[in-house]
Coordinates of C-alpha atoms and ligand atoms in Angstrom, one line a residue:
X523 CA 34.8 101.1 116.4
X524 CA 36.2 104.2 116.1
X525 CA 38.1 106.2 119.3
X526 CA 39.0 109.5 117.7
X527 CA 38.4 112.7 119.5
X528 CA 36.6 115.2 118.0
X529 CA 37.8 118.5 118.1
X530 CA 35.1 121.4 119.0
X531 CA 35.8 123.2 115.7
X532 CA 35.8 119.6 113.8
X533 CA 31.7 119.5 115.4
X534 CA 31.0 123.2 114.2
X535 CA 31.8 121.5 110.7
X536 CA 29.7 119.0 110.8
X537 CA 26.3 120.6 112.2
X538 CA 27.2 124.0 111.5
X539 CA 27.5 127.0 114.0
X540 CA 23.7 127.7 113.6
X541 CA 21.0 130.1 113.9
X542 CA 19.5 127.7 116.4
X543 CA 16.0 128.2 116.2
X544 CA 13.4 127.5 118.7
X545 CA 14.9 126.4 122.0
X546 CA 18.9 126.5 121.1
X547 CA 19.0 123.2 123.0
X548 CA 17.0 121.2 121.0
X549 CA 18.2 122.3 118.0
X550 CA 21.5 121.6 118.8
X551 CA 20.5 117.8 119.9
X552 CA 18.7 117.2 116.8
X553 CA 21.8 118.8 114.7
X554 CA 24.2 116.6 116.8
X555 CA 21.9 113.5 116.4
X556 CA 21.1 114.1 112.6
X557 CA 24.8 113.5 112.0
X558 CA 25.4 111.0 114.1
X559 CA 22.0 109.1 112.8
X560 CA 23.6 109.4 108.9
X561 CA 26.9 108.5 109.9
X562 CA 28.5 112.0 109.8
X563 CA 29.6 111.6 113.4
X564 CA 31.2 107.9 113.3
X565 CA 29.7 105.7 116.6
X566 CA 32.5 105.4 118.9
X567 CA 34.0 109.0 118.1
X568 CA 34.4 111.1 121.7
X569 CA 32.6 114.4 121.7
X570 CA 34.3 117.5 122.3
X571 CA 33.8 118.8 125.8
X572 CA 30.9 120.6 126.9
X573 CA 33.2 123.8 127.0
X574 CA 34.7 123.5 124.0
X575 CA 31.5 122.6 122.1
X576 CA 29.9 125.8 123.4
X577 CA 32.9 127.5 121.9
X578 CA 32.9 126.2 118.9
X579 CA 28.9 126.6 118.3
X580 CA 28.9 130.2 119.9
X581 CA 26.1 128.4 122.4
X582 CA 25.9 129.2 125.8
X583 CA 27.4 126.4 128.3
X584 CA 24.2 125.7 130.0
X585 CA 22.3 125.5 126.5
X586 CA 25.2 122.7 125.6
X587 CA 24.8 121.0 128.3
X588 CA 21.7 120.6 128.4
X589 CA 21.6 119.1 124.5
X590 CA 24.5 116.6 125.8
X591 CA 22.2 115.8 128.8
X592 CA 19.3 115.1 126.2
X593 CA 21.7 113.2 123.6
X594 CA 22.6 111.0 126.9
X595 CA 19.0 110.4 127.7
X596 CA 18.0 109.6 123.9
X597 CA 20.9 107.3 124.1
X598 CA 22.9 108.8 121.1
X599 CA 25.8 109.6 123.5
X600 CA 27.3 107.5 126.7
X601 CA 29.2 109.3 128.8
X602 CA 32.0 107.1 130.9
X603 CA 34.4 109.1 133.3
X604 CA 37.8 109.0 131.6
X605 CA 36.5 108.8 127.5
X606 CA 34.3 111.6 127.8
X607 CA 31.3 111.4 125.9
X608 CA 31.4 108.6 123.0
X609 CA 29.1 108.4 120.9
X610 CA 27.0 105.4 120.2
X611 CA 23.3 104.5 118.6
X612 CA 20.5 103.9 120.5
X613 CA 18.5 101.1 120.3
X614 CA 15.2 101.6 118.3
X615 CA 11.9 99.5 118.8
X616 CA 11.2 98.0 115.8
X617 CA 13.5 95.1 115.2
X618 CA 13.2 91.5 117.0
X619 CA 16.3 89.5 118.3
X620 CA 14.6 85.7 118.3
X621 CA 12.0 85.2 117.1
X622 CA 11.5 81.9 118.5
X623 CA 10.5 84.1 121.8
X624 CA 7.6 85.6 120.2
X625 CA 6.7 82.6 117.8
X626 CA 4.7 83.8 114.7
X627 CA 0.6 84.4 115.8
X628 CA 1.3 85.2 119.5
X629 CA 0.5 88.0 119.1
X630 CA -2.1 88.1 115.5
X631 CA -2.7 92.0 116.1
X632 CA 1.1 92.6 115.4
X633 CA 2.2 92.6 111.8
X634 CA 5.9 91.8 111.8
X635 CA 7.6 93.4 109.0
X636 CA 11.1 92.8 110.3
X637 CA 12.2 89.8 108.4
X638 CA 12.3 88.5 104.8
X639 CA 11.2 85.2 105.9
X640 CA 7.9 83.1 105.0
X641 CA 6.0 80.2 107.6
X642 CA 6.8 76.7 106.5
X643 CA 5.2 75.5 103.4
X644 CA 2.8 72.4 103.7
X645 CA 5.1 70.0 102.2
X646 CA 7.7 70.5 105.4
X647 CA 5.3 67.9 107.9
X648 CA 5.9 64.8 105.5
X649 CA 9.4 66.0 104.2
X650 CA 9.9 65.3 108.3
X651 CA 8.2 62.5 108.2
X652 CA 10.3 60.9 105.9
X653 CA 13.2 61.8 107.6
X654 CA 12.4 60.7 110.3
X655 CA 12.0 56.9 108.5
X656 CA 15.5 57.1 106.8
X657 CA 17.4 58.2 110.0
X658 CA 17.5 54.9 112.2
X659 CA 20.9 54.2 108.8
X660 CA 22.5 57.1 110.9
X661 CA 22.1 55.9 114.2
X662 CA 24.7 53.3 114.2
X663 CA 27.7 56.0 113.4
X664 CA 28.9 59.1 115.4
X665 CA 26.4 61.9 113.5
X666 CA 29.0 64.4 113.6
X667 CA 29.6 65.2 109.9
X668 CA 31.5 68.4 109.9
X669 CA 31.6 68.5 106.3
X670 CA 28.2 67.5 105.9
X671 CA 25.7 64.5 104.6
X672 CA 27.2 63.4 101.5
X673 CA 24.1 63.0 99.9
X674 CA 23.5 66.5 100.5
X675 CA 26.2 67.8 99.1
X676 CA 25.9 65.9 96.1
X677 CA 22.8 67.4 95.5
X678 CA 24.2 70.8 96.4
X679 CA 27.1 69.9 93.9
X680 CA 25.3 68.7 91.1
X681 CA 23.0 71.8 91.4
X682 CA 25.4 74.1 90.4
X683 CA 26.5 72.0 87.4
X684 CA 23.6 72.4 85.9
X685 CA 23.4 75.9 86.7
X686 CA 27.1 76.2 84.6
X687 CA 29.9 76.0 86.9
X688 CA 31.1 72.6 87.4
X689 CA 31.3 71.5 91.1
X690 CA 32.5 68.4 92.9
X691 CA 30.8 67.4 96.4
X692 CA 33.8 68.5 98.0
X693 CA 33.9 71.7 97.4
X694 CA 30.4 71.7 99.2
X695 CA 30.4 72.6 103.0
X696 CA 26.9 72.6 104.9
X697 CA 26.6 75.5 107.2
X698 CA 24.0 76.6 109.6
X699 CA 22.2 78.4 107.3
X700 CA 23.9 80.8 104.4
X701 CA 24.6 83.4 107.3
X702 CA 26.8 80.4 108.8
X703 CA 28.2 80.0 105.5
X704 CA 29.8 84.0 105.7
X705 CA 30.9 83.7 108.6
X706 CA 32.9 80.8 107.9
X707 CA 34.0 82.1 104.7
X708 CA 35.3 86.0 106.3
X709 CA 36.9 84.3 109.0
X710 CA 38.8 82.0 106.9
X711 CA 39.8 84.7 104.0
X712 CA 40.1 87.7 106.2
X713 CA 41.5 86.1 109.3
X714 CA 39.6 89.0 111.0
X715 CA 42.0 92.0 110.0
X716 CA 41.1 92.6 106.7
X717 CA 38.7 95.0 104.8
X718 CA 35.9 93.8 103.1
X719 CA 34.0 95.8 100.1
X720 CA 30.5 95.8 100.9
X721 CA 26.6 97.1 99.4
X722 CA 25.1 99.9 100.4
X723 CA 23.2 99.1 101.7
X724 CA 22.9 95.4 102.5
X725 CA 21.5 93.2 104.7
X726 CA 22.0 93.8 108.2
X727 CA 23.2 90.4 109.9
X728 CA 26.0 90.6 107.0
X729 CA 27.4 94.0 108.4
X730 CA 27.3 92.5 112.1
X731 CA 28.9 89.0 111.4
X732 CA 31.6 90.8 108.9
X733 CA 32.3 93.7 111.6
X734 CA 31.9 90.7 114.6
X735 CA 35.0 89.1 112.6
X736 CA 37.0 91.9 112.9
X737 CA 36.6 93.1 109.2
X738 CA 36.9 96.9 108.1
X739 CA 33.7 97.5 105.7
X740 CA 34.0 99.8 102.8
X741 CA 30.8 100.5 101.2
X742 CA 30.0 100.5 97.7
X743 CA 26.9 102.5 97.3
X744 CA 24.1 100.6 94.9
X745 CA 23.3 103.1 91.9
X746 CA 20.0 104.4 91.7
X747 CA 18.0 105.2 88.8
X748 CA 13.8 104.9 88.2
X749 CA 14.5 101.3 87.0
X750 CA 15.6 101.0 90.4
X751 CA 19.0 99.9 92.2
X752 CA 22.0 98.7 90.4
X753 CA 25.6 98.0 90.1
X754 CA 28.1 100.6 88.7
X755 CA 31.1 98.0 88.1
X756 CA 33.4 101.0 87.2
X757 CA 32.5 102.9 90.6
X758 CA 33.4 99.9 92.3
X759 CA 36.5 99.5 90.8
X760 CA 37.4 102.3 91.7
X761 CA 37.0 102.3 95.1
X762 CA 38.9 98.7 95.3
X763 CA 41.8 100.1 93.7
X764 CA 41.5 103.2 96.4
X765 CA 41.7 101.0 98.9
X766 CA 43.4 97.8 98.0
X767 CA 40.8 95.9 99.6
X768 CA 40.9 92.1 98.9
X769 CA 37.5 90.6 99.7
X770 CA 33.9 91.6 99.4
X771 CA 30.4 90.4 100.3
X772 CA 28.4 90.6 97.8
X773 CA 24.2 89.9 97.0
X774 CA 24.0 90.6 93.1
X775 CA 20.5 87.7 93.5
X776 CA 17.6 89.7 94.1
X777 CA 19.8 91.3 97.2
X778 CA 18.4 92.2 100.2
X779 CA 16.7 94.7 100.6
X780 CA 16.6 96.4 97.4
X781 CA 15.3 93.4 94.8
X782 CA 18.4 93.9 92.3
X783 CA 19.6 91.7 90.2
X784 CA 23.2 91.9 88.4
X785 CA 22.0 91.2 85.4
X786 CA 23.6 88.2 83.3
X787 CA 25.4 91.0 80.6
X788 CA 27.3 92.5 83.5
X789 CA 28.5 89.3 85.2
X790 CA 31.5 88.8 83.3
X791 CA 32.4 92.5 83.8
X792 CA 32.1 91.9 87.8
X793 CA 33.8 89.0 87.6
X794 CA 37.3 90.3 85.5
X795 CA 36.8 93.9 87.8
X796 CA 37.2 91.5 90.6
X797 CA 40.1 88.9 89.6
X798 CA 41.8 92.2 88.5
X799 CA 42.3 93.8 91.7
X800 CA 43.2 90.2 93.2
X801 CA 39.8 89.9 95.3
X802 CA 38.3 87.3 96.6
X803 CA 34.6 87.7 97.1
X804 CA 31.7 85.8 99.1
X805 CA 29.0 85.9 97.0
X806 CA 25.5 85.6 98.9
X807 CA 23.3 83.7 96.6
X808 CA 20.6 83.0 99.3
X809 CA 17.9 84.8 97.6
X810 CA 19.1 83.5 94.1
X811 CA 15.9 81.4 93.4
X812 CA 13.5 84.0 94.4
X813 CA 12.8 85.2 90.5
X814 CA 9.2 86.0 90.7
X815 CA 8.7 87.8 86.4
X816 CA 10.0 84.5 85.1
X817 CA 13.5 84.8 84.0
X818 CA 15.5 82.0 84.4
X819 CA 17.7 81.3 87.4
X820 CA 21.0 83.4 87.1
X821 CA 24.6 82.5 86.4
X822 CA 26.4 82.2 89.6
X823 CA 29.0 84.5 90.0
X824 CA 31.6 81.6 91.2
X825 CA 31.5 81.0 86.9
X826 CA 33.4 84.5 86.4
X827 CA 35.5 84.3 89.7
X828 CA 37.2 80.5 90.0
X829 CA 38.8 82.2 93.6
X830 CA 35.7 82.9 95.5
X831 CA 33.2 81.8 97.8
X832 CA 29.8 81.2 97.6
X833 CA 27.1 81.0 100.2
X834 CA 23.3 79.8 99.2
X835 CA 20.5 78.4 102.0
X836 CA 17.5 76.6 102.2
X837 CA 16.0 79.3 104.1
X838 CA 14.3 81.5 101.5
X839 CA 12.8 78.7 99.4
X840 CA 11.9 75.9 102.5
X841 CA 12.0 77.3 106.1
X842 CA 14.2 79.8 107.7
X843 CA 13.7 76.8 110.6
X844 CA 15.4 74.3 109.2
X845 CA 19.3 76.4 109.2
X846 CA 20.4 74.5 106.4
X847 CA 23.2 76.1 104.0
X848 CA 26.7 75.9 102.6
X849 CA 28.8 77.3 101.2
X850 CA 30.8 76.7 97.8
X851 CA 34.7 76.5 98.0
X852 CA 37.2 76.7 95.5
X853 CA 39.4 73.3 95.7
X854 CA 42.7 74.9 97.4
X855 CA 40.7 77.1 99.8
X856 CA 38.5 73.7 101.5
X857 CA 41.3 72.7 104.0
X858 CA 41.3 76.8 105.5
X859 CA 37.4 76.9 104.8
X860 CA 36.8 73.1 107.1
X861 CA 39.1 73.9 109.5
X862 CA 37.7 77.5 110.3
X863 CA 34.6 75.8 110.3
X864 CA 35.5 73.4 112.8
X865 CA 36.8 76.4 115.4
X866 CA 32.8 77.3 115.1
X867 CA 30.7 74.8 115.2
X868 CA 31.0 70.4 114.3
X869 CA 28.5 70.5 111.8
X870 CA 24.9 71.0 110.7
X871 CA 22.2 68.5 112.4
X872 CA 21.8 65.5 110.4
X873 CA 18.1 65.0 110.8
X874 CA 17.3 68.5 109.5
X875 CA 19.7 67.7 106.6
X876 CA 17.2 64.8 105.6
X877 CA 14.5 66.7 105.4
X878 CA 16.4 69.2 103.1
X879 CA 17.2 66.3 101.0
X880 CA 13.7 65.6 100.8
X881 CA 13.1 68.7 100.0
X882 CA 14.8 69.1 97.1
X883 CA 13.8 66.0 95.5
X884 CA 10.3 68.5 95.0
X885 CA 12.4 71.1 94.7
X886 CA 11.2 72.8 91.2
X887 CA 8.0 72.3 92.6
X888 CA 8.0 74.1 95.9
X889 CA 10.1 76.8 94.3
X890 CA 7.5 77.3 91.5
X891 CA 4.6 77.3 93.6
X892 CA 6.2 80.0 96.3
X893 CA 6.7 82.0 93.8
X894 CA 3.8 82.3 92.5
X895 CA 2.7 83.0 95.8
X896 CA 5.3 85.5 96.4
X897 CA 4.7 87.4 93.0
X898 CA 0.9 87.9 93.9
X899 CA 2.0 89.5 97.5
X900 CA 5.0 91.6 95.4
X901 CA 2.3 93.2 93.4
X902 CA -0.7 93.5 96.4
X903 CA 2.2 95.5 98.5
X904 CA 3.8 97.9 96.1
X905 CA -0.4 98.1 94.9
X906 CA -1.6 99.3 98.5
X907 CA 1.8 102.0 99.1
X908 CA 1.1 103.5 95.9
X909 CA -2.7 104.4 96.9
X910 CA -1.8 104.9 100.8
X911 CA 1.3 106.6 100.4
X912 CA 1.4 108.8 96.7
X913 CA 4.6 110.9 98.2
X914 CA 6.6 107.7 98.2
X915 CA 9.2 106.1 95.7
X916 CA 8.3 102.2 95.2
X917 CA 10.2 100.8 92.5
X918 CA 8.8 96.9 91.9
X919 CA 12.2 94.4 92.1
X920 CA 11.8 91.2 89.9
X921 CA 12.9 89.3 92.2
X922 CA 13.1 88.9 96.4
X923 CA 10.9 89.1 99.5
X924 CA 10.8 92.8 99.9
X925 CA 10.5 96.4 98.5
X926 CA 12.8 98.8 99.4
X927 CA 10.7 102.1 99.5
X928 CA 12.3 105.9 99.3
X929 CA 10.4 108.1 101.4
X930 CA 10.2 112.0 100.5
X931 CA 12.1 113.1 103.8
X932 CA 14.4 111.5 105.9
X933 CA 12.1 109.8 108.5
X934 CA 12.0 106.3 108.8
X935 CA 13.8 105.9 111.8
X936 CA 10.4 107.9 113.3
X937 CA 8.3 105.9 110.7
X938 CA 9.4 102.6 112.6
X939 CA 9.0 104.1 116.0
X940 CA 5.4 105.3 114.8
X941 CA 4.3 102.1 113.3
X942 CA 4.4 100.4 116.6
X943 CA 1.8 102.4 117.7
X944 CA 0.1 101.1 114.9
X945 CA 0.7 97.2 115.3
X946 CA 3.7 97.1 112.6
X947 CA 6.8 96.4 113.5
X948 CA 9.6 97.5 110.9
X949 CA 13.4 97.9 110.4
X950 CA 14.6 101.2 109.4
X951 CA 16.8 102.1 106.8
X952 CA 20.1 103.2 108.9
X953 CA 20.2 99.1 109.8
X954 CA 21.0 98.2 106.3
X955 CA 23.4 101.2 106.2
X956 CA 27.5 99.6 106.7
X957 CA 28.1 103.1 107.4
X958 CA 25.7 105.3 108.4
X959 CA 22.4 107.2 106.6
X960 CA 19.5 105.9 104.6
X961 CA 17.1 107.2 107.0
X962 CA 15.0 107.7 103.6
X963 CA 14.8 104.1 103.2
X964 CA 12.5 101.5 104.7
X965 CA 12.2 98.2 103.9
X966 CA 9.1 96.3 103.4
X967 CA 9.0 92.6 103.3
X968 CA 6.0 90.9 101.4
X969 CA 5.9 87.6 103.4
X970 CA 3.3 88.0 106.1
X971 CA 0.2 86.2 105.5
X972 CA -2.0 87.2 102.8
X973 CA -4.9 88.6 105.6
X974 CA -1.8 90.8 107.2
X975 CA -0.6 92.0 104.1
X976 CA -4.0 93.5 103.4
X977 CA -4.0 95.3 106.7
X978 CA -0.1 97.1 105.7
X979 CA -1.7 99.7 103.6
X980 CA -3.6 101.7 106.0
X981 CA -1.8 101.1 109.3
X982 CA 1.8 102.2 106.8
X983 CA -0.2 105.6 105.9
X984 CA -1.4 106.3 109.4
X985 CA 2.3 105.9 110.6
X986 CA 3.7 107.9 108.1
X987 CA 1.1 110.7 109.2
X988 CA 2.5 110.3 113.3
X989 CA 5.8 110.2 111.8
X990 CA 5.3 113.4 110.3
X991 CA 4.5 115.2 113.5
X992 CA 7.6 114.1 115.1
X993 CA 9.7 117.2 115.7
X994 CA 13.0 115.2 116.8
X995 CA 14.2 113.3 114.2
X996 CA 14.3 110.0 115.3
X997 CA 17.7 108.2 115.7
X998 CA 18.9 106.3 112.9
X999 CA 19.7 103.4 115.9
X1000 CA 20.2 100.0 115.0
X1001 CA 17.2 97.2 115.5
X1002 CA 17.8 93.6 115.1
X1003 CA 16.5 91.8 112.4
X1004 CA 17.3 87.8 111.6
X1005 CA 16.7 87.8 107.6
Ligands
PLP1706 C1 21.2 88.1 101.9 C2 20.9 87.1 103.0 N1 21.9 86.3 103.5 C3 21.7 85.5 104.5 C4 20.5 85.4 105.1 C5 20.3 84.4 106.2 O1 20.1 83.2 105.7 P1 20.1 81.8 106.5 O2 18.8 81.7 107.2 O3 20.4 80.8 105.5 O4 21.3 81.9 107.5 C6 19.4 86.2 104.7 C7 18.2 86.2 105.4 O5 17.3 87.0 105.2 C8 19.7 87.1 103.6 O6 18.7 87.9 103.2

């Protein structure tokens, strides 16, 4: 978090020194908040004083403070005696912290578009069952296996032999889930100091966990064209050479939330961009198996990079419930990677690991059957914004749980404030933003049931129109979202 001061000319800069039309106050709030919403203004800067903002704006002092007194009351702004007034983003409805509070169908009115994550498949009861039978082996030892089951890992290992890069159980760690895995990995590489090259935007729980471990995030913006996002390896080099920074997180598997996939012609371009400016990267592959047009499962970066990390789950394709991951570990990097782990947590249940086993003994059939399901809901979705909302941009990913929709104005901090109103809940765009901005963006995850995915259409157009009529823009704040 930044502490710099801001200097009152420094603020005329940014918003300008007007006209300020309609009352001067408001304007002035919603210039101040605009900025601070697309990351203009950096959270934790200190505002100039009152005085010298007036100055500086050629406002009147009352009319400035008065649009402090309404930044303080929106929340964009906290004023402490001492620091003056920092800036900070406000909370917006819209996002849910745990989801185990408000388990799915307490409330069926509510459509909860917040998370890329489906209900347990019909196969979960008797993978649990069988668990269940093999676990009275277990009880005789200790059950702490910080490294994890080894038949697990096997699994795991053998997995990404076939997939073309040659793994031995050990360099498999189960995690609590792939978002265990990063944390892990970042704390281990990074030791908390370093900077981290990041998407642009990403998925949110990666900008909190890299930022909790005391990482410095420099965004790498996705490239857009109308085929949709994708990765400019040259622009990226570019900034890592800028900076010298020597790790990144990176989703090139259907990443969340745009869809995009690296595709298999640019890998080995990543991957030499990479060992050339010495980086070592945590590749996110949780979404890796979510290919919904058919093409086969992907290279996994770890082929191109022998020094990286690689996190994948069994989230996406079993149950979110289950926090089962790992992570992938080069061989002179599992001694850091299991002790790190071990200054976390002492390893993943071993019941739930069972059932994961189980699991993937059916794998190729689970996996082919969600995706079929997944495909039809891809298409119903981007169907139903097209006829509801012509103004907007929906490109169709080939791969992934949601669509990442460009609206025609900046607004979807407002749309998600609006769409409560109309039993939607949503994360906007500014959440997946490492560093302010994409309040043009909303994301819009296809894994609600199929009688609530009907409903998104219509309740989606008649936010947009409240939206619309907001006159403050609303705060680009940050919501919480688990997946
Ligand atoms: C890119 C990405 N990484 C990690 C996670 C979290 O996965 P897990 O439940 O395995 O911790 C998600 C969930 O949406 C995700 O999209």
């Amino acid at each position: 978090m930044s502490t710099a001061v801001m200097s009152g000319p420094r603020l005329a800069d940014i918003i300008g020194t007007g006209p300020w039309p309609g009352p001067a106050y408001d304007s002035l709030t919603a210039g101040i908040s605009r900025a601070i919403g697309d990351g203009r203004i950096p959270v934790g800067a200190r505002l100039p004083s009152e005085r010298e903002a007036a100055a500086a704006t050629g406002l009147s002092r009352t009319t400035t403070s008065r649009a402090f007194a309404k930044l303080r009351e929106q929340g964009f702004v906290v004023t402490r005696r001492g620091s003056g007034s920092v800036v900070q983003l406000p909370e917006v409805p819209g996002g849910r912290i745990d989801h185990l509070l408000t388990p799915a169908g307490a409330d069926e009115a509510e459509i909860d578009l917040t998370c890329t994550a489906s209900v347990a498949p019909p196969w979960l009861l008797g993978a649990y069952e069988r668990a269940v039978a093999q676990i009275h082996a277990y009880l005789p030892g200790t059950g702490y296996y910080p490294s994890g089951l080894p038949v697990l890992k096997e699994l795991i290992a053998e997995s990404y032999t076939t997939r073309g890069v040659r793994t031995a159980p050990d360099q498999i760690l189960i995690t609590s889930g792939a978002f265990g895995a990063v944390s892990i990995a970042v704390r281990a590489l990074n030791e908390g100091r370093g900077r981290v090259l990041i998407e642009s935007p990403t998925y949110p729980n990666a900008i909190a966990t890299l930022e909790g471990a005391g990482a410095s995030l420099i965004p790498y913006p996705l490239e857009l064209s109308s085929a949709g996002h994708h990765w400019d390896i040259d622009a990226m080099d570019h900034i890592a050479r800028q900076t010298r920074v020597r790790s990144a997180y990176l989703i090139p598997d259907f990443h969340n939330p745009t869809g995009a996939l690296l595709p298999e012609e640019q890998r080995p371009e990543l991957g030499a961009m990479l060992r050339r400016n010495s980086m070592v990267p945590i590749f996110d592959e949780s979404l890796v198996e979510l290919g919904l047009d058919g093409d086969p499962t992907p290279t996994p970066m770890a082929a191109f990079v022998p020094d990286s990390i690689t996190a994948g789950s069994t989230s996406k394709i079993f149950w979110g419930g289950l926090r089962v991951g790992w992570m992938r570990i080069p061989t002179h990097r599992i001694e850091a990677m299991a002790s790190t782990r071990l200054s976390l947590d002492l390893g993943a249940p071993v019941l739930e690991q069972l059932v994961a086993v189980e699991l993937m003994r059916d794998h190729d059939m689970i996996v082919g059957e969600y995706r079929v399901k997944l495909r039809a809901a891809r298409d119903s979705l981007a169907a139903q914004v097209r006829a509801h909302l012509p103004s907007w941009q929906v490109i169709v990913p080939s791969g992934g749980m949601a669509l990442w929709c460009r609206l025609p104005e900046d607004r979807s901090g407002a749309l998600a404030v609006a769409a409560r109103r109309h039993g939607l809940s949503l994360v906007s765009g500014p959440n997946f933003a490492p560093a302010g901005g994409l309040d043009r963006w909303i994301r819009l995850p296809y894994t609600v049931s199929e009688t609530q995915l009907g409903e998104v259409g219509p309740r989606l157009a008649a936010a947009w129109d409240d939206a619309l009529k907001f006159t403050d823009r609303v705060p680009a704040g940050r919501a919480r979202t688990v997946a």
